[in-house]
Amino acid sequence: LQQQPNEFAAFNCKVVSLLLLDRFDEALSIINKDKIHTGILKFEKAYCEYRLNRTREALTTLRSITDHDTRSKELLCQVLYRMEDFEECFDLYRDVIKNSQDDFDAERETNLAAVVASLQLWGIKDVDDAGLEESSYEICYNNACHAIGKEDLDTALLKLAKAEEMLRNDPDLAEDELEEELAIIRVQRGYIYQRQGQNEQASQIYNQVLKTKPSDTGLVAVVSNNVVTINKDQNIFDSKRKIKAATGDNLKHKTVSAQRKHIDVNQCLVHMYSNQ
């Protein structure tokens, strides 16, 4: 590149190498500084912005692409999902699944099931489930979330049990990976018990999960907030510790706006109960 700065193949290789090394800041910087190739590497630019949590910038970059291929459509789906534009995300995923012919259909179907669950769970739109074969624990889990949104809690429990069984029978999962995935299912089961008024059972599940110290900070935030909800005006010391774990700028991209709103309300209540 020093000898032939206009050589696109070399420039492209450099950018891709930086992406593979997770050096997104550096990759984005050289893309933005280069006036010759930046218009060609819009996908790479958007991907950097997405990975750096510059979601709106990523959306703007992707919107500027006039001829989308499958990979740019899928990145746009991920951006829309993060921005909670689940309706457009749903339509776009269906288009991608319909018009793609490769080995990634299972992953796309899992993502589609998650979008459908989000539409229902967060009260955005009353929709049927995606009608997908429950061939993976991820799809079972997402269908369980959809059932929760439909207030069909018994069906949700059955689907969570099926998801857990599939997880435990997965020979490719290491023990630590299994525990991380099981924690997500257990928390959702605890939430169902909480919705059913079985707070003691829910609290037991939540505290068991927290004792395992999950690496997913978003999961910890949700569990901690649920415990605060159950505590109400009791056990204020515990609630103060839990609400601290549920708040922080680093959790913005780990939770959806509805969850953050509930956390904010609980934080105010904890302050009120503790006379702060």
Tab-separated table of C-alpha atoms in Angstrom:
chain	number	residue	atom	x	y	z
A	1	LEU	CA	0.000	0.000	0.000
A	2	GLN	CA	2.931	2.339	0.549
A	3	GLN	CA	4.072	1.728	-3.012
A	4	GLN	CA	0.594	1.441	-4.558
A	5	PRO	CA	-1.905	3.227	-2.275
A	6	ASN	CA	-4.701	2.819	-4.830
A	7	GLU	CA	-4.463	-0.981	-4.843
A	8	PHE	CA	-7.930	-2.067	-3.675
A	9	ALA	CA	-7.144	-5.754	-3.100
A	10	ALA	CA	-4.362	-4.886	-0.657
A	11	PHE	CA	-6.484	-2.277	1.118
A	12	ASN	CA	-9.389	-4.707	1.391
A	13	CYS	CA	-7.104	-7.406	2.823
A	14	LYS	CA	-5.832	-4.975	5.435
A	15	VAL	CA	-9.365	-4.053	6.508
A	16	VAL	CA	-10.522	-7.674	6.661
A	17	SER	CA	-7.433	-8.624	8.675
A	18	LEU	CA	-8.211	-5.925	11.215
A	19	LEU	CA	-11.810	-7.149	11.454
A	20	LEU	CA	-10.633	-10.700	12.102
A	21	LEU	CA	-8.406	-9.343	14.874
A	22	ASP	CA	-11.387	-7.447	16.388
A	23	ARG	CA	-9.544	-4.158	15.863
A	24	PHE	CA	-12.698	-2.352	14.806
A	25	ASP	CA	-11.621	1.151	15.814
A	26	GLU	CA	-8.506	0.880	13.692
A	27	ALA	CA	-10.367	-0.632	10.745
A	28	LEU	CA	-13.017	2.084	10.851
A	29	SER	CA	-10.369	4.773	11.080
A	30	ILE	CA	-8.521	3.679	7.949
A	31	ILE	CA	-11.798	3.246	6.044
A	32	ASN	CA	-12.891	6.775	6.949
A	33	LYS	CA	-9.504	8.266	6.105
A	34	ASP	CA	-9.309	6.590	2.714
A	35	LYS	CA	-11.074	8.697	0.078
A	36	ILE	CA	-10.658	6.181	-2.730
A	37	HIS	CA	-12.159	2.951	-1.395
A	38	THR	CA	-14.506	4.063	1.383
A	39	GLY	CA	-17.524	3.995	-0.935
A	40	ILE	CA	-16.813	0.381	-1.835
A	41	LEU	CA	-16.423	-0.875	1.732
A	42	LYS	CA	-19.744	0.258	3.166
A	43	PHE	CA	-20.520	-3.148	4.617
A	44	GLU	CA	-17.174	-3.299	6.402
A	45	LYS	CA	-17.675	0.240	7.683
A	46	ALA	CA	-21.165	-0.572	8.977
A	47	TYR	CA	-19.899	-3.757	10.605
A	48	CYS	CA	-17.232	-1.811	12.480
A	49	GLU	CA	-19.807	0.728	13.626
A	50	TYR	CA	-22.136	-2.047	14.758
A	51	ARG	CA	-19.422	-3.826	16.737
A	52	LEU	CA	-18.412	-0.519	18.332
A	53	ASN	CA	-22.049	0.023	19.416
A	54	ARG	CA	-22.405	3.005	17.097
A	55	THR	CA	-25.718	1.586	16.032
A	56	ARG	CA	-27.288	4.664	14.464
A	57	GLU	CA	-24.163	5.296	12.419
A	58	ALA	CA	-24.254	1.684	11.253
A	59	LEU	CA	-27.879	2.125	10.215
A	60	THR	CA	-27.047	5.273	8.241
A	61	THR	CA	-24.185	3.502	6.482
A	62	LEU	CA	-26.335	0.496	5.613
A	63	ARG	CA	-29.171	2.702	4.362
A	64	SER	CA	-26.711	4.268	1.920
A	65	ILE	CA	-26.120	0.917	0.208
A	66	THR	CA	-28.152	0.868	-2.989
A	67	ASP	CA	-27.692	-2.779	-3.937
A	68	HIS	CA	-27.885	-5.015	-0.868
A	69	ASP	CA	-26.499	-8.525	-0.832
A	70	THR	CA	-27.343	-11.174	1.758
A	71	ARG	CA	-24.615	-10.196	4.198
A	72	SER	CA	-25.578	-6.502	4.240
A	73	LYS	CA	-29.247	-7.424	4.696
A	74	GLU	CA	-28.367	-9.665	7.623
A	75	LEU	CA	-26.250	-6.967	9.222
A	76	LEU	CA	-29.146	-4.569	8.750
A	77	CYS	CA	-31.378	-7.116	10.511
A	78	GLN	CA	-29.006	-7.156	13.478
A	79	VAL	CA	-28.878	-3.370	13.585
A	80	LEU	CA	-32.669	-3.117	13.432
A	81	TYR	CA	-32.984	-5.716	16.193
A	82	ARG	CA	-30.626	-3.785	18.438
A	83	MET	CA	-32.586	-0.605	17.728
A	84	GLU	CA	-35.797	-2.493	18.594
A	85	ASP	CA	-37.310	-1.935	15.167
A	86	PHE	CA	-38.639	-5.464	15.310
A	87	GLU	CA	-41.298	-5.092	12.616
A	88	GLU	CA	-38.903	-4.112	9.829
A	89	CYS	CA	-36.422	-6.646	11.163
A	90	PHE	CA	-39.084	-9.362	10.908
A	91	ASP	CA	-39.939	-8.479	7.303
A	92	LEU	CA	-36.286	-8.346	6.305
A	93	TYR	CA	-35.422	-11.693	7.900
A	94	ARG	CA	-38.306	-13.341	6.056
A	95	ASP	CA	-37.001	-11.853	2.812
A	96	VAL	CA	-33.463	-13.093	3.511
A	97	ILE	CA	-34.651	-16.616	4.368
A	98	LYS	CA	-36.838	-16.742	1.275
A	99	ASN	CA	-34.121	-15.575	-1.116
A	100	SER	CA	-30.955	-17.176	0.253
A	101	GLN	CA	-29.480	-20.548	-0.590
A	102	ASP	CA	-26.623	-21.422	1.736
A	103	ASP	CA	-25.887	-23.242	4.991
A	104	PHE	CA	-27.052	-20.527	7.382
A	105	ASP	CA	-30.819	-21.080	7.336
A	106	ALA	CA	-30.848	-22.606	10.837
A	107	GLU	CA	-29.172	-19.530	12.293
A	108	ARG	CA	-31.546	-17.218	10.433
A	109	GLU	CA	-34.580	-19.157	11.635
A	110	THR	CA	-33.324	-18.869	15.205
A	111	ASN	CA	-32.971	-15.116	14.762
A	112	LEU	CA	-36.427	-14.886	13.190
A	113	ALA	CA	-37.911	-16.734	16.176
A	114	ALA	CA	-36.204	-14.220	18.480
A	115	VAL	CA	-37.692	-11.309	16.535
A	116	VAL	CA	-41.189	-12.824	16.682
A	117	ALA	CA	-40.771	-13.396	20.421
A	118	SER	CA	-39.724	-9.761	20.884
A	119	LEU	CA	-42.705	-8.467	18.916
A	120	GLN	CA	-45.045	-10.389	21.208
A	121	LEU	CA	-43.156	-10.193	24.487
A	122	TRP	CA	-42.746	-6.423	24.476
A	123	GLY	CA	-46.313	-5.768	23.368
A	124	ILE	CA	-45.361	-4.316	20.001
A	125	LYS	CA	-47.573	-6.516	17.874
A	126	ASP	CA	-49.826	-9.520	18.419
A	127	VAL	CA	-48.317	-12.180	16.167
A	128	ASP	CA	-48.402	-15.928	15.775
A	129	ASP	CA	-45.167	-17.796	16.349
A	130	ALA	CA	-42.894	-18.166	13.344
A	131	GLY	CA	-44.153	-21.682	12.621
A	132	LEU	CA	-40.629	-23.051	12.684
A	133	GLU	CA	-39.723	-26.606	13.549
A	134	GLU	CA	-38.352	-26.704	17.088
A	135	SER	CA	-35.127	-28.307	15.952
A	136	SER	CA	-32.875	-26.425	18.373
A	137	TYR	CA	-33.037	-25.303	21.962
A	138	GLU	CA	-32.736	-21.686	20.807
A	139	ILE	CA	-35.953	-21.907	18.801
A	140	CYS	CA	-37.692	-23.698	21.693
A	141	TYR	CA	-36.559	-20.954	24.045
A	142	ASN	CA	-37.703	-18.178	21.723
A	143	ASN	CA	-41.066	-19.884	21.261
A	144	ALA	CA	-41.352	-20.044	25.049
A	145	CYS	CA	-40.773	-16.286	25.206
A	146	HIS	CA	-43.440	-15.819	22.545
A	147	ALA	CA	-45.844	-17.914	24.644
A	148	ILE	CA	-45.109	-15.716	27.672
A	149	GLY	CA	-46.026	-12.698	25.575
A	150	LYS	CA	-49.264	-14.478	24.699
A	151	GLU	CA	-49.893	-15.058	28.437
A	152	ASP	CA	-49.814	-18.806	27.757
A	153	LEU	CA	-47.550	-19.565	30.694
A	154	ASP	CA	-48.201	-23.316	30.818
A	155	THR	CA	-47.110	-23.706	27.202
A	156	ALA	CA	-44.081	-21.546	27.923
A	157	LEU	CA	-43.028	-23.855	30.770
A	158	LEU	CA	-43.347	-26.895	28.513
A	159	LYS	CA	-41.218	-25.289	25.818
A	160	LEU	CA	-38.582	-24.258	28.357
A	161	ALA	CA	-38.456	-27.853	29.605
A	162	LYS	CA	-37.988	-29.055	26.033
A	163	ALA	CA	-35.252	-26.484	25.448
A	164	GLU	CA	-33.458	-27.597	28.618
A	165	GLU	CA	-33.640	-31.248	27.602
A	166	MET	CA	-32.192	-30.445	24.175
A	167	LEU	CA	-29.414	-28.454	25.816
A	168	ARG	CA	-28.458	-31.251	28.168
A	169	ASN	CA	-28.343	-33.688	25.252
A	170	ASP	CA	-26.032	-31.491	23.183
A	171	PRO	CA	-22.663	-33.304	23.129
A	172	ASP	CA	-20.844	-30.287	21.705
A	173	LEU	CA	-21.443	-28.037	24.709
A	174	ALA	CA	-18.723	-27.771	27.325
A	175	GLU	CA	-19.818	-27.767	30.971
A	176	ASP	CA	-19.345	-24.020	31.422
A	177	GLU	CA	-21.223	-23.284	28.190
A	178	LEU	CA	-24.047	-25.563	29.301
A	179	GLU	CA	-24.386	-23.734	32.615
A	180	GLU	CA	-24.455	-20.344	30.886
A	181	GLU	CA	-27.237	-21.455	28.548
A	182	LEU	CA	-29.184	-23.214	31.303
A	183	ALA	CA	-29.080	-20.035	33.378
A	184	ILE	CA	-31.051	-18.203	30.688
A	185	ILE	CA	-33.733	-20.895	30.675
A	186	ARG	CA	-33.889	-20.998	34.476
A	187	VAL	CA	-34.346	-17.250	34.710
A	188	GLN	CA	-37.225	-17.345	32.255
A	189	ARG	CA	-38.785	-20.165	34.264
A	190	GLY	CA	-38.367	-18.065	37.392
A	191	TYR	CA	-40.082	-15.162	35.657
A	192	ILE	CA	-43.061	-17.382	34.836
A	193	TYR	CA	-43.310	-18.442	38.485
A	194	GLN	CA	-43.129	-14.774	39.441
A	195	ARG	CA	-45.944	-13.970	37.020
A	196	GLN	CA	-47.960	-16.786	38.593
A	197	GLY	CA	-47.461	-15.329	42.065
A	198	GLN	CA	-45.069	-18.081	43.148
A	199	ASN	CA	-42.502	-15.597	44.407
A	200	GLU	CA	-40.701	-17.989	46.732
A	201	GLN	CA	-39.942	-20.404	43.898
A	202	ALA	CA	-38.959	-17.540	41.621
A	203	SER	CA	-36.598	-16.055	44.225
A	204	GLN	CA	-34.974	-19.424	44.788
A	205	ILE	CA	-34.242	-19.785	41.071
A	206	TYR	CA	-32.970	-16.219	40.747
A	207	ASN	CA	-30.586	-16.541	43.686
A	208	GLN	CA	-29.309	-19.907	42.478
A	209	VAL	CA	-28.518	-18.356	39.103
A	210	LEU	CA	-26.765	-15.365	40.666
A	211	LYS	CA	-24.615	-17.690	42.792
A	212	THR	CA	-23.186	-19.187	39.596
A	213	LYS	CA	-21.936	-15.683	38.650
A	214	PRO	CA	-23.057	-15.668	34.994
A	215	SER	CA	-20.818	-13.823	32.554
A	216	ASP	CA	-23.848	-12.312	30.798
A	217	THR	CA	-24.203	-8.898	32.458
A	218	GLY	CA	-27.586	-8.370	30.824
A	219	LEU	CA	-28.897	-11.553	32.414
A	220	VAL	CA	-27.524	-10.502	35.806
A	221	ALA	CA	-29.253	-7.130	35.446
A	222	VAL	CA	-32.621	-8.698	34.632
A	223	VAL	CA	-32.387	-11.262	37.440
A	224	SER	CA	-31.313	-8.646	39.967
A	225	ASN	CA	-34.167	-6.365	38.971
A	226	ASN	CA	-36.661	-9.222	39.270
A	227	VAL	CA	-35.438	-9.895	42.811
A	228	VAL	CA	-35.929	-6.215	43.658
A	229	THR	CA	-39.488	-6.446	42.331
A	230	ILE	CA	-40.196	-9.412	44.591
A	231	ASN	CA	-38.566	-7.744	47.612
A	232	LYS	CA	-40.821	-4.676	47.321
A	233	ASP	CA	-40.351	-2.672	50.545
A	234	GLN	CA	-38.710	-5.573	52.373
A	235	ASN	CA	-35.029	-6.557	52.526
A	236	ILE	CA	-33.917	-3.101	51.397
A	237	PHE	CA	-30.220	-3.842	51.884
A	238	ASP	CA	-30.458	-6.723	49.412
A	239	SER	CA	-32.453	-4.582	46.989
A	240	LYS	CA	-29.820	-1.835	47.092
A	241	ARG	CA	-27.130	-4.338	46.126
A	242	LYS	CA	-29.287	-5.891	43.443
A	243	ILE	CA	-30.350	-2.610	41.835
A	244	LYS	CA	-26.700	-1.590	41.626
A	245	ALA	CA	-26.039	-4.727	39.577
A	246	ALA	CA	-28.987	-3.857	37.336
A	247	THR	CA	-27.841	-0.348	36.441
A	248	GLY	CA	-24.937	1.133	34.547
A	249	ASP	CA	-24.178	2.520	31.106
A	250	ASN	CA	-22.523	-0.738	30.064
A	251	LEU	CA	-25.932	-2.453	30.200
A	252	LYS	CA	-27.543	-0.254	27.560
A	253	HIS	CA	-26.860	-2.728	24.765
A	254	LYS	CA	-27.605	-5.752	26.941
A	255	THR	CA	-31.229	-4.918	27.720
A	256	VAL	CA	-34.214	-3.572	25.808
A	257	SER	CA	-35.885	-0.257	26.551
A	258	ALA	CA	-38.844	-1.871	28.350
A	259	GLN	CA	-36.463	-3.648	30.720
A	260	ARG	CA	-34.486	-0.465	31.344
A	261	LYS	CA	-37.719	1.368	32.138
A	262	HIS	CA	-38.643	-1.253	34.749
A	263	ILE	CA	-35.150	-1.047	36.222
A	264	ASP	CA	-35.397	2.751	36.465
A	265	VAL	CA	-38.747	2.503	38.267
A	266	ASN	CA	-37.358	-0.035	40.728
A	267	GLN	CA	-34.310	2.123	41.328
A	268	CYS	CA	-36.580	5.024	42.270
A	269	LEU	CA	-38.582	2.770	44.595
A	270	VAL	CA	-35.430	1.491	46.298
A	271	HIS	CA	-34.322	5.087	46.887
A	272	MET	CA	-37.742	5.891	48.304
A	273	TYR	CA	-37.823	2.861	50.597
A	274	SER	CA	-34.318	3.619	51.868
A	275	ASN	CA	-35.137	7.335	52.369
A	276	GLN	CA	-32.507	8.480	49.883
